[in-house]
């Protein structure tokens, strides 16, 4: 079995961070979303992976290389424009050949893995198996209608009056029969070749399509709130490990990971939290659900429920929560009063893009 990972999206809902960083490379618990995807695929025994890329190909290829560092072999497949998920299958046909494959959206986080779905696909060998999960707002999703035997009877994209609460997730297993279906469909009203139309084409022609009910955690990291939620969920699954330096005046409570080369002095860190390699934490209070990336510098600050990206610096800022600070950004407050005026309230929230500077002045 091979894998096709779709990583061509622009991530408009995550701007300003995605102006310079593909959304698939934004870290969750200090690991890029796309690397979480590769790890899930590797657990299935898959080592041949095609990655659909668009304008951010250079950044993704620089981060992942040929895949050897993750135990896989990566083939990059360029999509000139966002022409739909089924179009991705079409342009990857030479890479996929006649093999079965799993298609996985590269901005989806599934920390519980997808092994049961893969096992079912291999055992039953339907023409397609799609992961579905119950959602409270099916109008916002592609919705699958299933028979009692979990066979898909219909797929409807964002229905006004849903007949099911089972949303189609971002993971699909296919045999080579999907190729004829993607070639047979026409673009939708938005000008894209929809994978739901291709699967519906299979269903209408008597194909065997299974809807596999997924009970684990799933989130599309399409916006800031979802990204922070994913960070909390993945941090909850970490095991404590201290491989950096923590001085005697510092206190670690709960599950805390201190990566190699990190130095923590005069600080309190309450887990779950992770301090990235090479980072320096001095005189800080780091609250739960915080991921500090590599090579960061945090001084005389307090924060929680936040993601601090590589190389960022935070100095003299108190009460940050629900914040996302971009790569190599600089956030400083010269006085508590200035910080309160700039950020507002007891708890402050910052969304700071890469290389930005935010400074308070007394």
Tab-separated table of C-alpha atoms in Angstrom:
chain	number	residue	atom	x	y	z
A	1	UNK	CA	0.000	0.000	0.000
A	2	UNK	CA	1.162	3.532	-0.798
A	3	UNK	CA	0.075	6.876	0.621
A	4	UNK	CA	-0.918	10.170	-0.945
A	5	UNK	CA	-0.671	13.179	1.390
A	6	UNK	CA	-2.273	16.437	0.299
A	7	UNK	CA	-0.275	19.499	1.326
A	8	UNK	CA	-1.062	22.131	-1.249
A	9	UNK	CA	-3.469	24.314	0.735
A	10	UNK	CA	-2.645	27.935	1.482
A	11	UNK	CA	-3.928	28.078	5.066
A	12	UNK	CA	-5.688	31.431	4.702
A	13	UNK	CA	-7.439	31.045	8.091
A	14	UNK	CA	-4.068	30.805	9.843
A	15	UNK	CA	-2.618	34.043	8.559
A	16	UNK	CA	-0.330	35.830	9.364
A	17	UNK	CA	1.584	32.643	10.243
A	18	UNK	CA	1.010	30.996	6.868
A	19	UNK	CA	2.421	33.956	4.956
A	20	UNK	CA	5.848	32.419	5.558
A	21	UNK	CA	5.140	28.923	6.901
A	22	UNK	CA	2.922	26.273	5.249
A	23	UNK	CA	0.032	25.367	7.540
A	24	UNK	CA	1.079	21.715	7.390
A	25	UNK	CA	4.394	22.648	9.023
A	26	UNK	CA	2.947	24.576	11.976
A	27	UNK	CA	3.956	22.559	15.054
A	28	UNK	CA	1.631	20.763	17.436
A	29	UNK	CA	3.483	19.885	20.662
A	30	UNK	CA	6.695	20.933	18.864
A	31	UNK	CA	6.171	18.538	15.956
A	32	UNK	CA	4.898	19.773	12.575
A	33	UNK	CA	1.426	18.542	11.681
A	34	UNK	CA	2.824	16.914	8.543
A	35	UNK	CA	5.299	14.894	10.610
A	36	UNK	CA	2.414	13.626	12.768
A	37	UNK	CA	0.826	12.460	9.495
A	38	UNK	CA	3.995	10.661	8.376
A	39	UNK	CA	4.264	8.906	11.730
A	40	UNK	CA	0.696	7.608	11.474
A	41	UNK	CA	1.386	6.306	7.976
A	42	UNK	CA	4.627	4.666	9.060
A	43	UNK	CA	2.704	2.791	11.758
A	44	UNK	CA	0.699	1.176	8.954
A	45	UNK	CA	3.908	-0.150	7.418
A	46	UNK	CA	3.730	2.359	4.559
A	47	UNK	CA	7.054	3.768	3.399
A	48	UNK	CA	6.250	5.007	-0.131
A	49	UNK	CA	4.553	8.383	0.192
A	50	UNK	CA	3.588	10.893	-2.458
A	51	UNK	CA	3.063	14.454	-1.230
A	52	UNK	CA	0.948	16.853	-3.275
A	53	UNK	CA	2.502	20.316	-3.049
A	54	UNK	CA	1.692	23.734	-4.449
A	55	UNK	CA	3.328	27.113	-3.989
A	56	UNK	CA	4.896	26.072	-0.676
A	57	UNK	CA	6.781	23.112	-2.161
A	58	UNK	CA	10.211	24.571	-1.330
A	59	UNK	CA	9.397	24.962	2.367
A	60	UNK	CA	7.868	21.481	2.684
A	61	UNK	CA	10.703	19.835	0.791
A	62	UNK	CA	13.265	21.666	2.933
A	63	UNK	CA	11.556	20.393	6.084
A	64	UNK	CA	11.065	16.758	5.041
A	65	UNK	CA	13.715	16.139	2.391
A	66	UNK	CA	13.470	12.721	0.794
A	67	UNK	CA	11.793	11.307	3.914
A	68	UNK	CA	14.758	9.251	5.087
A	69	UNK	CA	14.766	10.997	8.460
A	70	UNK	CA	11.233	9.719	9.040
A	71	UNK	CA	11.773	6.215	7.711
A	72	UNK	CA	9.906	6.790	4.441
A	73	UNK	CA	10.580	7.636	0.796
A	74	UNK	CA	8.872	10.794	-0.419
A	75	UNK	CA	7.921	11.690	-3.972
A	76	UNK	CA	6.793	15.301	-4.448
A	77	UNK	CA	3.963	15.856	-6.915
A	78	UNK	CA	3.241	19.427	-7.944
A	79	UNK	CA	-0.322	20.710	-8.323
A	80	UNK	CA	-0.332	23.967	-10.242
A	81	UNK	CA	-3.610	25.190	-8.739
A	82	UNK	CA	-6.084	23.978	-6.065
A	83	UNK	CA	-8.297	22.021	-8.454
A	84	UNK	CA	-9.775	19.566	-5.962
A	85	UNK	CA	-8.954	16.392	-4.054
A	86	UNK	CA	-9.943	14.150	-6.939
A	87	UNK	CA	-7.602	16.142	-9.161
A	88	UNK	CA	-4.806	15.248	-6.725
A	89	UNK	CA	-5.548	11.576	-7.295
A	90	UNK	CA	-5.493	12.131	-11.044
A	91	UNK	CA	-2.092	13.834	-11.140
A	92	UNK	CA	-0.673	11.165	-8.796
A	93	UNK	CA	-1.823	8.240	-10.926
A	94	UNK	CA	1.667	7.503	-12.283
A	95	UNK	CA	3.030	7.375	-8.726
A	96	UNK	CA	0.168	5.236	-7.390
A	97	UNK	CA	-0.072	2.803	-10.288
A	98	UNK	CA	-2.430	-0.102	-9.602
A	99	UNK	CA	-1.660	-0.265	-5.885
A	100	UNK	CA	-4.080	0.283	-3.037
A	101	UNK	CA	-3.439	3.566	-1.275
A	102	UNK	CA	-4.509	5.806	1.583
A	103	UNK	CA	-5.176	9.481	0.889
A	104	UNK	CA	-4.575	11.710	3.906
A	105	UNK	CA	-5.111	15.454	4.203
A	106	UNK	CA	-1.866	16.936	5.477
A	107	UNK	CA	-3.460	19.393	7.922
A	108	UNK	CA	-5.434	16.760	9.852
A	109	UNK	CA	-4.387	15.612	13.326
A	110	UNK	CA	-5.405	12.104	14.455
A	111	UNK	CA	-3.213	11.288	17.480
A	112	UNK	CA	-5.043	7.989	18.087
A	113	UNK	CA	-3.865	6.690	14.722
A	114	UNK	CA	-5.745	4.982	11.901
A	115	UNK	CA	-4.632	1.366	12.283
A	116	UNK	CA	-8.141	-0.122	12.806
A	117	UNK	CA	-9.370	1.487	9.580
A	118	UNK	CA	-6.338	0.224	7.663
A	119	UNK	CA	-6.813	-3.293	9.059
A	120	UNK	CA	-10.465	-3.295	8.038
A	121	UNK	CA	-9.630	-2.108	4.527
A	122	UNK	CA	-7.020	-4.820	4.110
A	123	UNK	CA	-9.332	-7.537	5.440
A	124	UNK	CA	-12.546	-6.606	3.598
A	125	UNK	CA	-10.981	-5.109	0.449
A	126	UNK	CA	-13.861	-2.784	-0.515
A	127	UNK	CA	-13.382	-0.467	-3.480
A	128	UNK	CA	-13.069	2.390	-1.007
A	129	UNK	CA	-13.182	2.929	2.734
A	130	UNK	CA	-13.719	6.410	4.124
A	131	UNK	CA	-13.350	7.524	7.714
A	132	UNK	CA	-16.433	9.199	9.147
A	133	UNK	CA	-17.209	10.634	12.553
A	134	UNK	CA	-20.210	12.158	14.317
A	135	UNK	CA	-20.291	15.957	14.366
A	136	UNK	CA	-22.760	18.421	15.896
A	137	UNK	CA	-22.896	20.568	12.729
A	138	UNK	CA	-23.050	18.243	9.689
A	139	UNK	CA	-24.155	21.147	7.467
A	140	UNK	CA	-20.513	22.269	7.454
A	141	UNK	CA	-19.133	18.971	6.108
A	142	UNK	CA	-19.454	16.359	3.451
A	143	UNK	CA	-21.932	13.910	4.982
A	144	UNK	CA	-22.082	10.144	4.514
A	145	UNK	CA	-25.319	8.184	4.651
A	146	UNK	CA	-24.696	4.569	5.681
A	147	UNK	CA	-26.648	1.336	5.580
A	148	UNK	CA	-26.847	-0.960	8.595
A	149	UNK	CA	-23.736	-2.705	7.294
A	150	UNK	CA	-21.716	0.522	7.193
A	151	UNK	CA	-21.923	0.659	3.413
A	152	UNK	CA	-22.123	4.152	1.948
A	153	UNK	CA	-25.446	4.743	0.216
A	154	UNK	CA	-24.914	8.438	-0.511
A	155	UNK	CA	-22.495	11.316	-0.026
A	156	UNK	CA	-23.813	14.868	0.184
A	157	UNK	CA	-21.567	17.948	0.367
A	158	UNK	CA	-22.675	20.441	3.059
A	159	UNK	CA	-26.377	19.549	2.966
A	160	UNK	CA	-28.983	22.084	4.092
A	161	UNK	CA	-31.012	19.296	5.720
A	162	UNK	CA	-28.583	16.522	6.663
A	163	UNK	CA	-29.929	12.982	6.779
A	164	UNK	CA	-26.892	11.911	8.787
A	165	UNK	CA	-24.526	13.374	11.377
A	166	UNK	CA	-21.525	11.464	10.008
A	167	UNK	CA	-18.944	13.828	8.541
A	168	UNK	CA	-16.435	12.616	5.984
A	169	UNK	CA	-12.981	13.051	7.495
A	170	UNK	CA	-9.677	13.667	5.776
A	171	UNK	CA	-8.583	10.024	5.428
A	172	UNK	CA	-9.623	7.706	2.590
A	173	UNK	CA	-8.515	4.205	1.549
A	174	UNK	CA	-8.839	3.308	-2.136
A	175	UNK	CA	-8.210	0.501	-4.576
A	176	UNK	CA	-7.202	1.389	-8.119
A	177	UNK	CA	-10.888	1.562	-9.086
A	178	UNK	CA	-10.934	5.173	-7.893
A	179	UNK	CA	-8.887	6.223	-10.926
A	180	UNK	CA	-11.702	5.490	-13.371
A	181	UNK	CA	-14.073	7.403	-11.091
A	182	UNK	CA	-11.879	10.520	-10.928
A	183	UNK	CA	-11.599	10.509	-14.725
A	184	UNK	CA	-15.367	10.173	-15.119
A	185	UNK	CA	-16.513	13.158	-13.048
A	186	UNK	CA	-16.796	16.813	-14.062
A	187	UNK	CA	-15.689	19.844	-12.038
A	188	UNK	CA	-18.134	21.072	-9.401
A	189	UNK	CA	-19.692	24.520	-9.289
A	190	UNK	CA	-16.552	25.826	-7.606
A	191	UNK	CA	-14.404	24.514	-10.445
A	192	UNK	CA	-12.853	21.588	-8.577
A	193	UNK	CA	-12.857	17.831	-9.037
A	194	UNK	CA	-14.456	16.715	-5.784
A	195	UNK	CA	-13.435	13.448	-4.171
A	196	UNK	CA	-16.988	13.116	-2.824
A	197	UNK	CA	-18.234	13.125	-6.437
A	198	UNK	CA	-15.739	10.417	-7.362
A	199	UNK	CA	-16.781	8.244	-4.420
A	200	UNK	CA	-20.458	8.859	-5.231
A	201	UNK	CA	-19.684	7.739	-8.788
A	202	UNK	CA	-18.401	4.441	-7.362
A	203	UNK	CA	-21.513	4.039	-5.205
A	204	UNK	CA	-23.935	4.710	-8.065
A	205	UNK	CA	-22.257	2.055	-10.187
A	206	UNK	CA	-22.506	-0.628	-7.545
A	207	UNK	CA	-19.094	-0.163	-5.996
A	208	UNK	CA	-18.434	-1.371	-2.478
A	209	UNK	CA	-17.746	1.708	-0.342
A	210	UNK	CA	-17.420	1.354	3.434
A	211	UNK	CA	-17.946	4.142	5.947
A	212	UNK	CA	-15.634	3.377	8.869
A	213	UNK	CA	-16.800	5.080	12.062
A	214	UNK	CA	-13.834	6.756	13.742
A	215	UNK	CA	-14.081	7.196	17.515
A	216	UNK	CA	-10.700	8.813	18.200
A	217	UNK	CA	-9.739	12.468	18.274
A	218	UNK	CA	-9.747	14.264	14.930
A	219	UNK	CA	-9.217	17.876	14.048
A	220	UNK	CA	-8.457	19.859	10.925
A	221	UNK	CA	-5.926	22.468	12.074
A	222	UNK	CA	-7.492	25.143	9.912
A	223	UNK	CA	-7.692	27.957	12.455
A	224	UNK	CA	-5.995	29.191	15.616
A	225	UNK	CA	-8.531	27.759	18.065
A	226	UNK	CA	-8.338	24.294	16.506
A	227	UNK	CA	-4.551	24.449	16.483
A	228	UNK	CA	-4.433	25.290	20.204
A	229	UNK	CA	-6.927	22.511	20.944
A	230	UNK	CA	-4.781	19.997	19.037
A	231	UNK	CA	-1.751	21.179	20.977
A	232	UNK	CA	-3.555	20.468	24.257
A	233	UNK	CA	-4.669	17.010	23.137
A	234	UNK	CA	-1.233	15.935	21.909
A	235	UNK	CA	0.554	17.355	24.960
A	236	UNK	CA	-1.752	15.260	27.145
A	237	UNK	CA	-0.294	12.157	25.476
A	238	UNK	CA	3.367	12.963	26.194
A	239	UNK	CA	5.534	11.223	28.758
A	240	UNK	CA	7.762	13.287	31.039
A	241	UNK	CA	11.393	13.435	29.974
A	242	UNK	CA	14.184	15.826	30.972
A	243	UNK	CA	17.185	15.756	28.657
A	244	UNK	CA	18.144	19.392	29.019
A	245	UNK	CA	19.336	21.316	32.077
A	246	UNK	CA	17.068	22.348	34.964
A	247	UNK	CA	18.657	24.205	37.873
A	248	UNK	CA	17.904	23.597	41.561
A	249	UNK	CA	15.764	26.725	41.889
A	250	UNK	CA	13.361	25.559	39.187
A	251	UNK	CA	10.302	23.370	39.754
A	252	UNK	CA	8.716	21.026	37.235
A	253	UNK	CA	5.266	19.619	37.990
A	254	UNK	CA	3.131	17.282	35.930
A	255	UNK	CA	4.257	15.952	32.575
A	256	UNK	CA	7.083	18.149	31.320
A	257	UNK	CA	9.462	17.454	28.444
A	258	UNK	CA	12.730	19.384	28.393
A	259	UNK	CA	14.486	18.634	25.138
A	260	UNK	CA	18.279	18.331	24.734
A	261	UNK	CA	20.159	21.609	24.927
A	262	UNK	CA	17.331	23.464	26.654
A	263	UNK	CA	18.175	25.318	29.884
A	264	UNK	CA	15.602	26.177	32.568
A	265	UNK	CA	16.673	28.470	35.427
A	266	UNK	CA	14.681	30.059	38.246
A	267	UNK	CA	11.386	28.993	36.689
A	268	UNK	CA	8.272	26.949	37.356
A	269	UNK	CA	6.940	24.751	34.572
A	270	UNK	CA	3.578	23.017	35.032
A	271	UNK	CA	2.779	20.259	32.577
A	272	UNK	CA	1.742	19.080	30.250
A	273	UNK	CA	4.338	21.245	28.559
A	274	UNK	CA	7.362	20.908	26.309
A	275	UNK	CA	10.491	23.064	26.183
A	276	UNK	CA	12.229	22.784	22.826
A	277	UNK	CA	15.878	22.002	22.203
A	278	UNK	CA	18.253	24.888	22.691
A	279	UNK	CA	15.701	27.132	24.373
A	280	UNK	CA	16.487	29.304	27.401
A	281	UNK	CA	13.840	29.791	30.101
A	282	UNK	CA	14.727	32.188	32.916
A	283	UNK	CA	12.547	33.577	35.693
A	284	UNK	CA	9.349	32.338	34.058
A	285	UNK	CA	6.123	30.623	35.012
A	286	UNK	CA	5.091	28.274	32.222
A	287	UNK	CA	1.554	27.003	32.651
A	288	UNK	CA	-0.058	23.818	31.356
A	289	UNK	CA	-0.599	23.158	27.649
A	290	UNK	CA	2.326	25.249	26.490
A	291	UNK	CA	4.756	24.231	23.756
A	292	UNK	CA	7.936	26.284	23.542
A	293	UNK	CA	9.733	25.592	20.293
A	294	UNK	CA	13.468	25.218	19.681
A	295	UNK	CA	15.964	28.037	20.246
A	296	UNK	CA	13.485	30.314	22.041
A	297	UNK	CA	14.352	32.791	24.800
A	298	UNK	CA	11.754	33.420	27.522
A	299	UNK	CA	12.679	35.777	30.364
A	300	UNK	CA	10.671	37.072	33.349
A	301	UNK	CA	7.365	36.110	31.744
A	302	UNK	CA	4.319	33.984	32.483
A	303	UNK	CA	2.241	32.129	29.926
A	304	UNK	CA	0.012	29.124	29.457
A	305	UNK	CA	-2.060	27.334	26.831
A	306	UNK	CA	0.190	28.744	24.116
A	307	UNK	CA	2.461	27.818	21.221
A	308	UNK	CA	5.798	29.612	20.897
A	309	UNK	CA	7.500	28.891	17.599
A	310	UNK	CA	11.175	28.471	16.812
A	311	UNK	CA	13.542	31.265	17.767
A	312	UNK	CA	10.900	33.481	19.376
A	313	UNK	CA	11.787	35.766	22.284
A	314	UNK	CA	9.379	36.836	25.054
A	315	UNK	CA	10.662	39.204	27.730
A	316	UNK	CA	8.855	40.730	30.698
A	317	UNK	CA	5.352	39.816	29.547
A	318	UNK	CA	2.889	38.508	32.119
A	319	UNK	CA	-0.317	36.528	31.762
A	320	UNK	CA	-0.176	35.338	28.152
A	321	UNK	CA	-2.827	32.707	27.409
A	322	UNK	CA	-4.139	31.184	24.212
A	323	UNK	CA	-1.294	32.801	22.307
A	324	UNK	CA	0.650	31.887	19.207
A	325	UNK	CA	4.003	33.604	18.701
A	326	UNK	CA	5.645	33.130	15.308
A	327	UNK	CA	9.185	32.139	14.398
A	328	UNK	CA	11.891	34.595	15.434
A	329	UNK	CA	9.321	37.082	16.697
A	330	UNK	CA	10.264	39.460	19.515
A	331	UNK	CA	7.757	40.324	22.258
A	332	UNK	CA	8.885	42.650	25.025
A	333	UNK	CA	7.230	44.782	27.695
A	334	UNK	CA	9.391	47.291	29.531
A	335	UNK	CA	6.851	47.708	32.325
A	336	UNK	CA	3.827	45.845	33.610
A	337	UNK	CA	1.644	48.906	33.060
A	338	UNK	CA	2.771	49.175	29.467
A	339	UNK	CA	2.115	45.503	28.922
A	340	UNK	CA	-1.399	45.777	30.344
A	341	UNK	CA	-2.142	48.754	28.148
A	342	UNK	CA	-0.813	47.097	25.061
A	343	UNK	CA	-2.351	43.668	25.499
A	344	UNK	CA	-5.329	44.389	27.749
A	345	UNK	CA	-6.682	42.666	30.849
A	346	UNK	CA	-5.160	40.262	33.343
A	347	UNK	CA	-4.899	37.472	30.772
A	348	UNK	CA	-3.445	38.615	27.490
A	349	UNK	CA	-3.616	36.960	24.111
A	350	UNK	CA	-1.070	37.453	21.367
A	351	UNK	CA	-1.101	36.276	17.776
A	352	UNK	CA	2.281	37.363	16.439
A	353	UNK	CA	3.526	36.446	12.978
A	354	UNK	CA	7.042	35.366	12.033
A	355	UNK	CA	9.813	37.946	12.519
A	356	UNK	CA	7.369	40.426	14.115
A	357	UNK	CA	8.219	42.806	16.950
A	358	UNK	CA	5.786	43.757	19.695
A	359	UNK	CA	7.116	46.098	22.385
A	360	UNK	CA	5.573	48.001	25.295
A	361	UNK	CA	7.108	51.176	26.593
A	362	UNK	CA	6.614	52.842	29.953
